[in-house]
Amino acid sequence: MEAMEAVLRNFKQIPCPDGDQCTTPSCQWQHSWDRNPPAASSSASPAPVTKQDETLAQDTDGPRKRRRTSSEAGSATAITTATGAVSPPPLKRKAPEHSTLPAPASKVQRPVATAPASLTTPSRATASISASPSTASKQSAAKQITAPKQQATPRKPETLNPRHLTSAAPASHEFRFKALKMLHEQFKRLNDEVKKDVKEDEQKLVLTEQELIWLALDAEQKMATEKPVIYTNVIKNEIMAYRKKTPGRWRDERLAEWQKKNEPKTPVKKLRLGPPKEVKTGLTPQEEVSFLIHLLTPITELAEHGYVVRPPTYEEIRRACEGEEASLGWEVCDRCTTRFQVFPGRREEDGALTSGGTCTHHSGRAYFPERVPGTVDRPPKRYRCCQETVGESTGCTVGSTHVFKASAPSRLAALMPFMETPPNPSVPKDRAVCFDCEMGYTARGLELIRLTATSWPDGKELLDVIVRPIGEVLDLNSRYSGVWPEDIANAEEWSPGKPLTTVVESSDTGRTKKKHMTIVPSPMVARDLLFSLICPETPLIGHALENDLNAVRIVHPTIIDTALLFPHRRGLPMRYSLKMLMETELNKAIQVDTKENRGHDSGEDARAAGELVRLKVMEKWDQMKGEGWMVVDGAFVPPGWGKTNIKGGALSERFLEKEEGELGEEDEVEPVVLDGSGTGGKLYSL
């Protein structure tokens, strides 16, 4: 071993073949920075050894032990630059900024090896100071040391060889080297094409050979570390993309990168909402309810978008049941699209509910980010949860099991039949109902786990219960449903005649909060409770109502869906979220997670939909008033009928659809005099 070390020490006497351009770490050959500088004259002491010098020497040639100087060997007084012992900093540690006073001329210090010119930076440069007894020389030396200029440290030259990764390599070194070389070739091709006809002000966009190597190494390392599972496919796609890229697009890409590095960075501030928009319809609550006839959502032609316009027949339900039996419980995961098997009632061998193990997926939806200024390429679609590009990541969230959702009305009816809203004479006619449902995944699919209903337009709570699903719970979907296991565990069992919610006043915040919720034994009971609040003529208000109606298995003829009142600019099936509509239309924030409220609140969503409907009532009524409509004794009178009173308080659809010449004698009623003159025209009944 000692003989080998002796041989290696001899190599340090031989100059390196690569000279100062050597990039090999801990090279055994001699370099310029390994040789000592010329000895200082006897009239002046050599420059003192500073911590900055030691750090530079260690960064260039590895850590080394501090050598004892001659003054230390013969004298008990050691040269110190700090109050305590100073240990050499580790590799790549930024040298601390401090000033070092020159040592007395009587003390002899060893010279310090100088760093190579290629690696020396202004921030690390140490001024050459000659110690002198004169005070002026000492002051000038101190001035040179105490004000170092901070600049960016230049990168170390590298060769076209894949970098070492701290984690396991995603592919063999041979594959990584070939892919890196091909990627570098495309970079060089595009760079040479731009260099041919580059303008004087675009010289900054032309990269040097070393910069091209750095660019290729950075791109390959990023793909290897961030996407190791699909590394081979990602880098192949990247190479093909650059093969198809034109020099013009390469120039735009380099310009955007240059602007990003050199332009001052301004912190991105989240757009703050302005003051909440005040909604004043100018109508009484009863008149607002009567006006809803102008906003009803026709769903007869929306069956293809999930709305159920009629209950499935017995034959359709029978075929759905036969299909489920033939499938033997095999489903497709609603999150990761993996096929798995579900066992309602648990598997006898081990009590499992599903097969397939854990579910790796993205919890957020995919979206198209905004285009970066200065770029022409459309940004790829990303996930909101982790900002990963769609198709390049298997998922950022791991669920304990796979889940599924049944969408066909016949399959939904096989678990719980659909019902049309029955007549209910006891329901008040001067109100509408806003409702919202929260769903969770069970062994039977996506089931109802919470139901909330509020009155409209005052927003008073009518119903808010947790629902015990039919199947065994797989995932409560708490992040979105807002229903957590402790909510179900602490809920009180419902019984007829018992209040549906328990609300107490919080002493510390002054706000109302639910202490305990009521849980009903099945979705059928929850539906019956909702039927006690509505009748077929009661307007049901909500957002994306097809999901809520299908969850409670209701076919209701009178609905107002805010997803259709505020349609997406691209049309169905695209639609705006309730949260976005509240922010853009009313400047209000909903679905904000706090310590007290985690996940969505169905009551908040129901009231938010009601506020959007009131906004639409205000806008629609302002438009109709401009056309000549009026309100007379609670009735909305069309243009030309302003001096008559319509019995019944509202206009029927038949009346609105007919022209004046199409009205028959059966629609005529006795005129009602409003101005006391005894004259009036013909009026028509509802």
XYZ file of C-alpha atoms in Angstrom:
686
model
C 0.000 0.000 0.000
C 2.849 2.374 0.866
C 4.588 1.547 -2.403
C 1.440 2.420 -4.350
C 1.112 5.751 -2.533
C 4.708 6.532 -3.368
C 4.030 5.903 -7.062
C 0.946 8.111 -6.996
C 2.903 10.892 -5.335
C 5.387 10.761 -8.204
C 2.556 11.495 -10.646
C 2.108 14.889 -8.994
C 5.494 15.863 -10.418
C 4.347 15.237 -14.012
C 2.198 17.934 -15.726
C -1.332 16.898 -16.628
C -1.867 16.191 -20.358
C -5.056 18.321 -20.324
C -3.367 21.211 -18.577
C -5.592 23.713 -16.803
C -8.603 22.519 -18.823
C -8.663 19.229 -16.914
C -12.137 18.325 -15.564
C -11.218 15.073 -13.826
C -12.005 15.271 -10.098
C -8.976 14.632 -7.830
C -6.643 14.272 -10.809
C -3.309 12.634 -9.879
C -1.295 14.761 -12.337
C 0.207 18.156 -11.626
C -1.617 21.408 -12.451
C -0.707 25.044 -12.223
C -2.676 25.472 -9.029
C -0.651 22.662 -7.410
C 2.605 24.553 -7.774
C 3.651 27.146 -5.192
C 3.848 30.806 -6.257
C 7.217 32.557 -6.455
C 8.783 33.361 -3.097
C 8.235 36.881 -1.812
C 11.115 39.283 -1.433
C 12.831 39.530 1.895
C 11.812 43.131 2.270
C 8.154 42.270 2.634
C 6.305 39.497 4.269
C 4.182 37.176 2.121
C 0.410 37.492 2.009
C -1.363 36.066 5.046
C -3.287 32.839 4.852
C -6.997 33.642 4.991
C -9.964 31.337 5.391
C -11.038 32.404 1.918
C -7.755 31.173 0.474
C -8.034 27.846 2.290
C -11.577 27.371 1.014
C -10.522 28.063 -2.558
C -7.623 25.651 -2.326
C -9.874 22.955 -0.929
C -12.524 23.479 -3.618
C -9.976 23.066 -6.386
C -7.917 20.197 -5.039
C -10.047 18.546 -2.385
C -9.853 18.911 1.399
C -6.429 18.834 2.959
C -4.903 19.039 6.407
C -3.626 22.345 7.644
C 0.166 22.388 7.659
C 2.119 23.797 10.519
C 4.156 26.849 9.709
C 7.681 27.414 10.861
C 6.533 30.058 13.299
C 4.172 27.543 14.879
C 6.929 24.982 15.274
C 9.342 27.322 17.004
C 6.992 29.518 18.899
C 4.049 28.959 21.184
C 2.284 31.968 19.680
C 0.075 30.858 16.758
C -1.308 33.110 14.062
C -5.064 33.286 14.421
C -7.744 35.198 12.564
C -10.643 34.349 14.877
C -11.315 34.105 18.574
C -11.531 30.311 18.464
C -10.139 27.466 16.476
C -11.271 27.530 12.874
C -11.792 24.250 11.037
C -11.619 24.162 7.266
C -15.049 24.330 5.639
C -16.255 21.335 3.629
C -16.307 21.179 -0.126
C -18.515 23.662 -1.989
C -19.284 25.629 1.171
C -19.549 29.311 0.437
C -16.624 31.158 1.995
C -17.666 33.593 4.728
C -17.141 37.259 4.041
C -14.737 38.887 6.480
C -11.668 41.021 6.450
C -8.292 39.686 7.491
C -5.600 42.021 8.813
C -2.040 41.464 7.585
C 0.286 39.668 9.952
C 3.300 41.409 11.519
C 6.398 41.432 9.363
C 8.400 39.559 11.992
C 6.249 36.455 11.658
C 6.901 34.242 8.695
C 3.971 32.577 6.957
C 3.877 29.980 4.264
C 2.778 30.970 0.755
C -0.649 29.900 -0.402
C -1.227 28.049 -3.662
C -3.116 30.141 -6.207
C -6.154 28.834 -8.000
C -6.184 28.391 -11.790
C -7.386 31.335 -13.817
C -10.280 29.360 -15.269
C -11.749 28.709 -11.836
C -10.984 32.020 -10.168
C -13.945 34.322 -9.660
C -14.131 37.949 -8.519
C -15.970 36.867 -5.394
C -13.146 34.514 -4.447
C -10.280 36.654 -5.628
C -7.966 37.658 -2.836
C -5.981 40.861 -3.142
C -2.199 40.629 -3.028
C -1.099 42.573 0.002
C 2.425 43.310 0.974
C 2.899 43.773 4.664
C 4.641 47.007 5.525
C 5.416 48.745 8.777
C 3.836 51.910 7.458
C 0.254 52.617 8.490
C -0.702 53.785 5.007
C 0.102 50.445 3.435
C -1.924 48.648 6.092
C -4.938 50.905 5.504
C -4.764 50.423 1.746
C -4.522 46.679 2.225
C -7.584 46.686 4.465
C -9.537 48.652 1.862
C -8.746 46.055 -0.786
C -9.984 43.206 1.398
C -13.087 44.547 3.073
C -15.183 45.246 -0.035
C -15.328 42.134 -2.208
C -17.772 42.332 -5.111
C -20.306 39.518 -5.198
C -20.808 37.953 -8.630
C -22.181 34.705 -9.951
C -19.783 31.779 -9.729
C -19.009 30.350 -13.179
C -19.864 26.742 -13.802
C -17.211 24.092 -13.851
C -16.447 22.732 -17.339
C -17.982 19.316 -17.991
C -17.725 16.658 -20.646
C -20.557 14.999 -22.519
C -20.980 12.181 -20.037
C -24.129 11.425 -17.971
C -23.909 12.812 -14.458
C -23.840 10.608 -11.416
C -27.253 10.441 -9.716
C -27.796 10.232 -5.977
C -30.620 7.742 -6.559
C -30.678 4.614 -8.694
C -30.123 5.261 -12.385
C -33.310 4.858 -14.458
C -31.409 3.118 -17.288
C -28.001 1.686 -18.094
C -25.059 4.025 -18.575
C -24.795 2.955 -22.208
C -28.392 3.969 -22.942
C -28.057 7.244 -21.056
C -24.851 8.099 -22.933
C -26.396 7.374 -26.348
C -29.535 9.361 -25.525
C -27.481 12.266 -24.172
C -25.314 12.297 -27.285
C -28.359 12.324 -29.586
C -29.963 15.119 -27.586
C -26.744 17.142 -27.757
C -26.576 16.621 -31.513
C -30.020 18.149 -31.949
C -29.078 21.098 -29.742
C -25.906 21.647 -31.778
C -27.795 21.407 -35.075
C -30.338 24.013 -34.077
C -27.663 26.254 -32.577
C -25.573 26.114 -35.781
C -28.620 26.973 -37.904
C -29.349 30.023 -35.768
C -25.684 31.029 -35.838
C -25.641 31.230 -39.653
C -28.016 34.189 -39.960
C -27.913 35.618 -36.449
C -28.201 39.379 -36.084
C -25.902 41.497 -33.997
C -28.451 41.976 -31.226
C -29.122 38.210 -31.139
C -25.568 37.086 -30.467
C -26.607 36.349 -26.893
C -28.878 33.575 -28.207
C -25.983 31.606 -29.725
C -24.571 29.100 -27.245
C -20.965 28.012 -26.927
C -19.930 24.382 -27.084
C -19.674 24.162 -23.302
C -23.100 25.794 -22.853
C -24.614 23.219 -25.214
C -23.077 20.444 -23.122
C -24.473 21.977 -19.938
C -27.899 22.322 -21.544
C -27.939 18.684 -22.611
C -26.666 17.467 -19.236
C -29.261 19.511 -17.349
C -32.114 18.246 -19.522
C -31.032 14.601 -19.235
C -30.502 14.821 -15.477
C -33.909 16.425 -14.946
C -35.659 13.651 -16.843
C -33.653 10.965 -15.034
C -34.420 12.297 -11.554
C -37.986 13.572 -11.929
C -39.396 10.828 -14.168
C -37.308 7.711 -13.530
C -40.159 5.260 -14.121
C -40.802 6.452 -17.673
C -37.361 7.896 -18.339
C -36.719 5.984 -21.565
C -39.997 7.094 -23.158
C -39.642 10.680 -22.010
C -36.129 11.182 -23.373
C -37.051 9.499 -26.665
C -39.999 11.849 -27.052
C -37.755 14.796 -26.192
C -35.242 13.843 -28.871
C -37.998 13.448 -31.471
C -39.463 16.814 -30.506
C -36.131 18.568 -31.070
C -35.660 16.757 -34.365
C -38.912 18.331 -35.587
C -38.169 21.750 -34.064
C -37.267 24.539 -36.468
C -34.454 27.069 -35.915
C -37.050 29.787 -35.466
C -38.688 27.990 -32.562
C -35.258 27.252 -31.097
C -34.445 30.982 -31.271
C -37.720 31.838 -29.511
C -36.988 29.237 -26.851
C -33.522 30.631 -26.201
C -34.876 34.187 -26.092
C -37.496 33.233 -23.513
C -34.820 31.470 -21.441
C -32.500 34.480 -21.663
C -35.277 36.861 -20.599
C -36.161 34.595 -17.707
C -32.579 34.681 -16.411
C -31.785 38.354 -16.970
C -35.005 40.234 -16.413
C -35.751 41.249 -12.826
C -38.025 38.782 -11.134
C -41.241 40.151 -9.742
C -43.129 38.101 -7.168
C -46.266 36.544 -8.588
C -49.183 37.793 -6.587
C -52.413 35.920 -6.421
C -55.284 37.929 -7.811
C -57.278 39.261 -4.949
C -61.015 39.382 -5.212
C -62.627 42.771 -5.208
C -65.503 43.735 -2.951
C -68.385 41.238 -3.098
C -70.945 42.110 -5.726
C -74.229 43.249 -4.232
C -77.310 41.639 -5.758
C -80.449 43.813 -5.740
C -83.259 42.497 -7.889
C -85.813 45.131 -6.928
C -88.338 42.351 -6.329
C -89.887 40.938 -3.203
C -89.001 37.355 -2.188
C -92.383 36.122 -3.459
C -91.857 37.931 -6.775
C -88.382 36.425 -7.112
C -89.847 32.939 -6.687
C -92.516 33.724 -9.289
C -89.850 34.981 -11.684
C -87.995 31.643 -11.661
C -90.311 30.396 -14.405
C -88.113 32.372 -16.820
C -84.950 30.532 -15.707
C -86.104 26.916 -15.674
C -83.637 24.480 -17.224
C -85.152 22.210 -19.905
C -83.564 18.774 -19.497
C -85.548 16.772 -22.050
C -82.656 17.027 -24.518
C -79.833 16.613 -21.992
C -80.050 12.863 -21.369
C -76.678 12.340 -23.082
C -75.037 14.606 -20.510
C -76.178 12.618 -17.480
C -79.677 13.982 -16.792
C -82.278 11.267 -16.211
C -85.578 12.436 -17.702
C -87.545 9.257 -16.889
C -87.047 6.324 -14.523
C -85.490 3.242 -16.156
C -87.926 0.476 -17.033
C -88.037 -2.921 -15.369
C -86.478 -4.549 -18.447
C -83.551 -2.117 -18.447
C -82.898 -2.767 -14.756
C -83.054 -6.537 -15.287
C -80.426 -6.396 -18.045
C -78.187 -4.244 -15.850
C -78.399 -6.804 -13.029
C -77.542 -9.619 -15.410
C -74.536 -7.655 -16.665
C -73.264 -7.143 -13.134
C -73.541 -10.845 -12.384
C -71.710 -11.750 -15.587
C -68.870 -9.314 -14.828
C -68.067 -11.136 -11.552
C -67.390 -7.805 -9.864
C -64.726 -6.553 -12.295
C -64.693 -2.762 -12.559
C -62.480 0.031 -13.878
C -60.956 2.332 -11.272
C -62.431 5.827 -11.430
C -59.063 7.354 -10.540
C -56.268 5.377 -12.213
C -58.345 3.373 -14.791
C -56.914 0.071 -13.504
C -59.136 -2.980 -13.770
C -59.858 -4.542 -10.400
C -62.409 -6.779 -8.719
C -64.837 -5.645 -6.020
C -66.426 -7.966 -3.455
C -69.646 -6.536 -1.947
C -70.155 -8.138 1.454
C -66.402 -8.927 1.620
C -64.529 -11.882 0.195
C -64.944 -15.005 2.320
C -61.277 -16.056 2.226
C -59.728 -12.911 3.690
C -62.522 -10.375 4.138
C -61.175 -8.099 1.385
C -63.454 -5.633 -0.382
C -61.350 -5.099 -3.512
C -58.386 -6.539 -5.363
C -55.500 -4.793 -7.065
C -53.759 -3.317 -4.027
C -53.215 0.429 -3.667
C -54.298 3.069 -6.153
C -51.705 5.582 -7.404
C -53.419 8.560 -9.021
C -53.626 12.327 -9.326
C -56.131 13.889 -6.952
C -56.361 17.158 -8.895
C -57.926 17.740 -12.268
C -55.928 18.369 -15.425
C -55.821 21.880 -16.862
C -54.013 23.982 -19.458
C -51.693 26.551 -17.802
C -51.394 30.067 -19.133
C -48.904 30.632 -21.931
C -45.604 32.175 -20.829
C -45.001 35.604 -22.434
C -42.457 35.375 -25.210
C -43.182 31.747 -26.156
C -45.143 30.443 -29.099
C -45.596 26.859 -27.958
C -48.777 25.933 -26.179
C -47.966 24.728 -22.658
C -48.767 21.079 -22.008
C -51.702 20.016 -19.899
C -50.867 19.655 -16.204
C -52.435 18.401 -13.002
C -53.471 20.936 -10.388
C -52.361 18.715 -7.524
C -48.658 18.395 -8.376
C -48.177 20.424 -11.604
C -46.935 17.303 -13.401
C -47.449 17.088 -17.159
C -50.285 14.801 -18.174
C -48.908 11.471 -19.374
C -45.504 11.795 -17.720
C -46.394 10.768 -14.163
C -48.252 7.789 -12.798
C -49.642 9.791 -9.886
C -48.824 11.815 -6.794
C -51.370 10.334 -4.375
C -51.649 6.747 -3.163
C -55.059 5.459 -2.084
C -55.585 2.394 0.024
C -57.852 0.795 -2.579
C -59.268 1.223 -6.050
C -62.744 2.752 -6.442
C -65.365 2.842 -9.182
C -68.448 4.763 -10.245
C -71.546 3.567 -12.110
C -73.031 6.135 -14.500
C -75.698 4.270 -16.474
C -79.209 5.006 -15.114
C -80.116 1.313 -15.281
C -77.138 0.356 -13.085
C -77.982 3.123 -10.639
C -81.599 1.951 -10.498
C -80.456 -1.629 -9.860
C -79.087 -0.504 -6.486
C -81.799 2.030 -5.635
C -84.791 2.734 -7.917
C -85.513 6.176 -9.329
C -88.673 7.969 -8.225
C -90.521 10.923 -9.646
C -91.273 13.704 -7.186
C -94.711 12.959 -5.690
C -97.385 15.641 -5.121
C -97.216 17.336 -1.741
C -99.997 19.866 -0.961
C -98.331 20.932 2.305
C -95.283 22.422 0.594
C -95.202 26.261 0.637
C -95.604 27.854 -2.785
C -93.569 30.952 -1.996
C -90.144 29.346 -1.878
C -87.691 27.355 -3.954
C -85.211 24.812 -2.597
C -81.434 24.759 -3.109
C -79.827 21.402 -2.454
C -76.442 19.770 -2.713
C -75.217 16.216 -2.215
C -71.843 14.816 -1.240
C -70.831 11.367 -2.413
C -68.313 8.737 -1.323
C -67.013 5.504 -2.830
C -68.385 2.199 -1.554
C -68.392 -1.406 -2.693
C -71.570 -0.524 -4.637
C -70.109 2.477 -6.452
C -70.425 6.209 -5.785
C -73.130 6.670 -3.141
C -74.817 9.500 -1.285
C -73.225 10.263 2.121
C -74.553 13.769 2.870
C -77.663 15.713 1.824
C -78.284 19.409 2.455
C -81.257 21.567 1.449
C -81.817 25.297 2.013
C -84.732 27.573 1.215
C -84.477 30.199 -1.505
C -84.073 33.142 -1.555
C -83.446 33.567 2.181
C -80.926 30.671 2.451
C -82.417 29.177 5.612
C -81.331 25.595 6.284
C -84.099 23.033 5.839
C -82.237 19.729 5.883
C -78.658 18.623 6.582
C -78.027 14.963 7.340
C -75.290 12.396 6.934
C -76.442 9.315 5.041
C -75.344 5.765 5.801
C -74.661 4.198 2.364
C -75.845 0.796 1.204
C -72.421 -0.679 0.417
C -69.292 -0.942 2.537
C -67.282 2.286 2.501
C -64.086 2.234 0.451
C -63.249 5.931 0.492
C -65.319 8.799 1.919
C -63.629 11.141 -0.582
C -63.231 13.515 2.372
C -61.053 15.970 0.496
C -64.058 16.929 -1.621
C -67.080 15.655 0.296
C -66.078 17.233 3.605
C -67.334 14.124 5.432
C -64.694 12.552 7.669
C -64.786 9.301 9.660
C -65.181 11.187 12.935
C -68.288 12.927 11.551
C -69.977 9.576 11.046
C -68.745 8.227 14.384
C -70.057 11.260 16.307
C -73.351 11.633 14.436
C -76.615 11.023 16.268
C -79.063 8.466 14.944
C -82.149 9.962 13.348
C -85.647 9.134 14.501
C -89.026 10.510 13.312
C -89.850 13.823 14.934
C -86.239 14.530 15.939
C -84.532 17.775 14.739
C -82.359 17.148 11.713
C -79.483 19.428 12.774
C -77.994 20.537 16.077
C -76.590 24.056 15.920
C -74.898 25.795 18.831
C -73.393 29.260 19.185
C -69.616 29.323 19.424
C -68.497 31.473 22.330
C -65.061 32.337 20.970
C -65.809 33.314 17.370
C -69.474 34.236 17.543
C -70.246 32.075 14.518
C -72.623 29.154 14.402
C -71.120 25.733 13.997
C -72.509 22.224 13.926
C -71.794 20.348 17.101
C -73.226 17.012 16.009
C -74.949 16.003 12.817
C -77.780 13.566 12.356
C -77.265 10.359 10.409
C -80.114 8.617 8.611
C -80.060 4.835 8.092
C -80.250 4.753 4.277
C -80.402 6.911 1.126
C -84.114 6.069 0.800
C -84.839 7.780 4.126
C -82.841 10.837 3.026
C -84.850 10.996 -0.199
C -88.133 10.823 1.728
C -86.985 13.714 3.894
C -86.270 15.728 0.769
C -89.676 14.810 -0.694
C -91.267 16.300 2.431
C -89.875 19.689 1.411
C -90.736 19.780 -2.301
C -93.441 19.021 -4.819
C -93.249 18.699 -8.620
C -93.792 22.467 -9.003
C -91.050 23.435 -6.517
C -87.951 24.768 -8.324
C -84.850 22.784 -7.332
C -81.669 24.886 -7.545
C -78.118 23.575 -7.648
C -74.893 23.280 -9.624
C -74.416 20.312 -11.998
C -77.708 18.947 -10.721
C -77.547 15.721 -12.708
C -74.995 14.381 -10.203
C -77.120 15.301 -7.167
C -80.384 14.063 -8.670
C -78.805 10.758 -9.654
C -77.302 10.367 -6.172
C -80.749 10.539 -4.536
C -82.442 8.822 -7.549
C -84.963 11.608 -8.186
C -86.623 12.629 -11.461
C -87.775 16.217 -10.935
C -89.415 18.309 -13.673
C -88.634 21.807 -12.332
C -84.914 22.462 -11.957
C -82.536 25.414 -12.321
C -78.920 24.385 -12.934
C -76.319 27.122 -12.544
C -73.908 25.126 -14.713
C -76.351 25.764 -17.577
C -77.355 29.286 -16.525
C -73.688 30.276 -16.902
C -72.611 28.054 -19.821
C -69.009 27.389 -20.743
C -67.799 29.209 -23.826
C -67.062 25.855 -25.500
C -70.454 24.399 -24.623
C -71.324 21.080 -23.033
C -69.860 18.872 -21.700
C -67.453 21.641 -20.643
C -68.693 23.710 -17.699
C -67.383 26.130 -15.139
C -66.937 25.034 -11.544
C -69.081 26.535 -8.815
C -65.995 27.990 -7.153
C -64.922 29.750 -10.333
C -68.403 31.165 -10.966
C -68.549 32.602 -7.459
C -65.145 34.247 -7.894
C -65.794 35.683 -11.367
C -69.461 36.629 -11.029
C -69.799 37.651 -7.366
C -66.187 38.167 -6.159
C -66.700 35.624 -3.390
C -64.436 32.754 -2.344
C -65.935 29.402 -1.399
C -64.552 25.922 -0.747
C -61.596 27.371 1.175
C -59.984 24.832 3.498
C -59.459 25.981 7.078
C -58.682 24.253 10.360
C -62.383 24.163 11.203
C -63.672 23.296 7.723
C -61.859 20.654 5.712
C -63.235 19.795 2.302
C -66.413 21.050 0.688
C -69.417 22.154 2.709
C -72.651 21.102 1.028
C -74.536 23.883 2.791
C -72.105 26.488 1.472
C -72.381 25.069 -2.056
C -76.184 25.062 -1.933
C -76.332 28.706 -0.829
C -73.695 29.668 -3.426
C -75.879 28.235 -6.189
C -78.809 30.224 -4.803
C -76.790 33.453 -4.898
C -75.872 32.847 -8.532
C -79.549 32.328 -9.365
C -80.434 35.647 -7.690
C -77.735 37.302 -9.804
C -79.275 35.836 -12.937
C -82.732 36.979 -11.779
C -81.402 40.525 -11.435
C -79.786 40.485 -14.876
C -82.779 38.890 -16.597
C -85.277 41.213 -14.922
C -83.251 44.292 -15.911
C -83.343 43.064 -19.485
C -87.101 42.407 -19.405
C -87.819 45.804 -17.868
C -86.012 47.362 -20.829
C -88.357 45.460 -23.129
C -91.439 46.864 -21.369
C -92.313 44.216 -18.779
C -93.896 45.364 -15.521
C -94.938 43.988 -12.148
C -98.570 44.546 -11.284
C -99.912 43.153 -8.009
C -97.175 40.520 -7.918
C -97.739 39.495 -11.538
C -95.209 39.922 -14.337
C -97.057 41.698 -17.147
C -95.635 41.603 -20.703
C -95.464 44.659 -22.959
C -98.951 45.871 -23.990
C -100.678 44.461 -20.909
C -99.530 46.989 -18.354
C -103.020 48.229 -17.347
C -104.497 44.868 -16.459
C -104.087 42.503 -13.539
C -103.468 38.845 -14.137
C -105.075 36.575 -11.585
C -102.816 33.933 -10.122
C -99.730 36.047 -9.540
C -97.587 34.715 -12.435
C -97.727 33.963 -16.126
C -97.979 30.388 -17.299
C -95.720 28.852 -19.938
C -98.751 28.464 -22.230
C -99.452 32.178 -21.923
C -95.846 33.129 -22.675
C -95.669 30.847 -25.721
C -98.866 32.129 -27.336
C -99.153 35.279 -29.349
C -102.065 37.632 -28.766
C -103.872 36.474 -31.914
C -103.556 32.809 -30.911
C -105.411 33.150 -27.603
C -108.839 31.540 -27.695
C -112.168 32.325 -26.092
C -111.547 29.756 -23.362
C -108.646 31.900 -22.143
C -110.764 35.061 -21.757
C -111.732 36.361 -18.318
C -113.636 39.359 -17.068
C -111.601 42.551 -17.189
C -110.369 44.028 -13.936
C -110.365 47.819 -13.742
C -107.192 49.248 -12.208
C -107.611 52.982 -12.817
C -111.294 53.337 -11.797
C -112.491 54.391 -15.273
C -114.568 51.274 -15.815
C -112.903 50.449 -19.085
C -110.362 47.838 -19.897
C -109.318 45.290 -22.468
C -109.631 41.519 -22.506
C -107.585 39.538 -20.007
C -106.533 35.932 -20.287
C -106.448 33.335 -17.542
C -103.558 31.205 -16.530
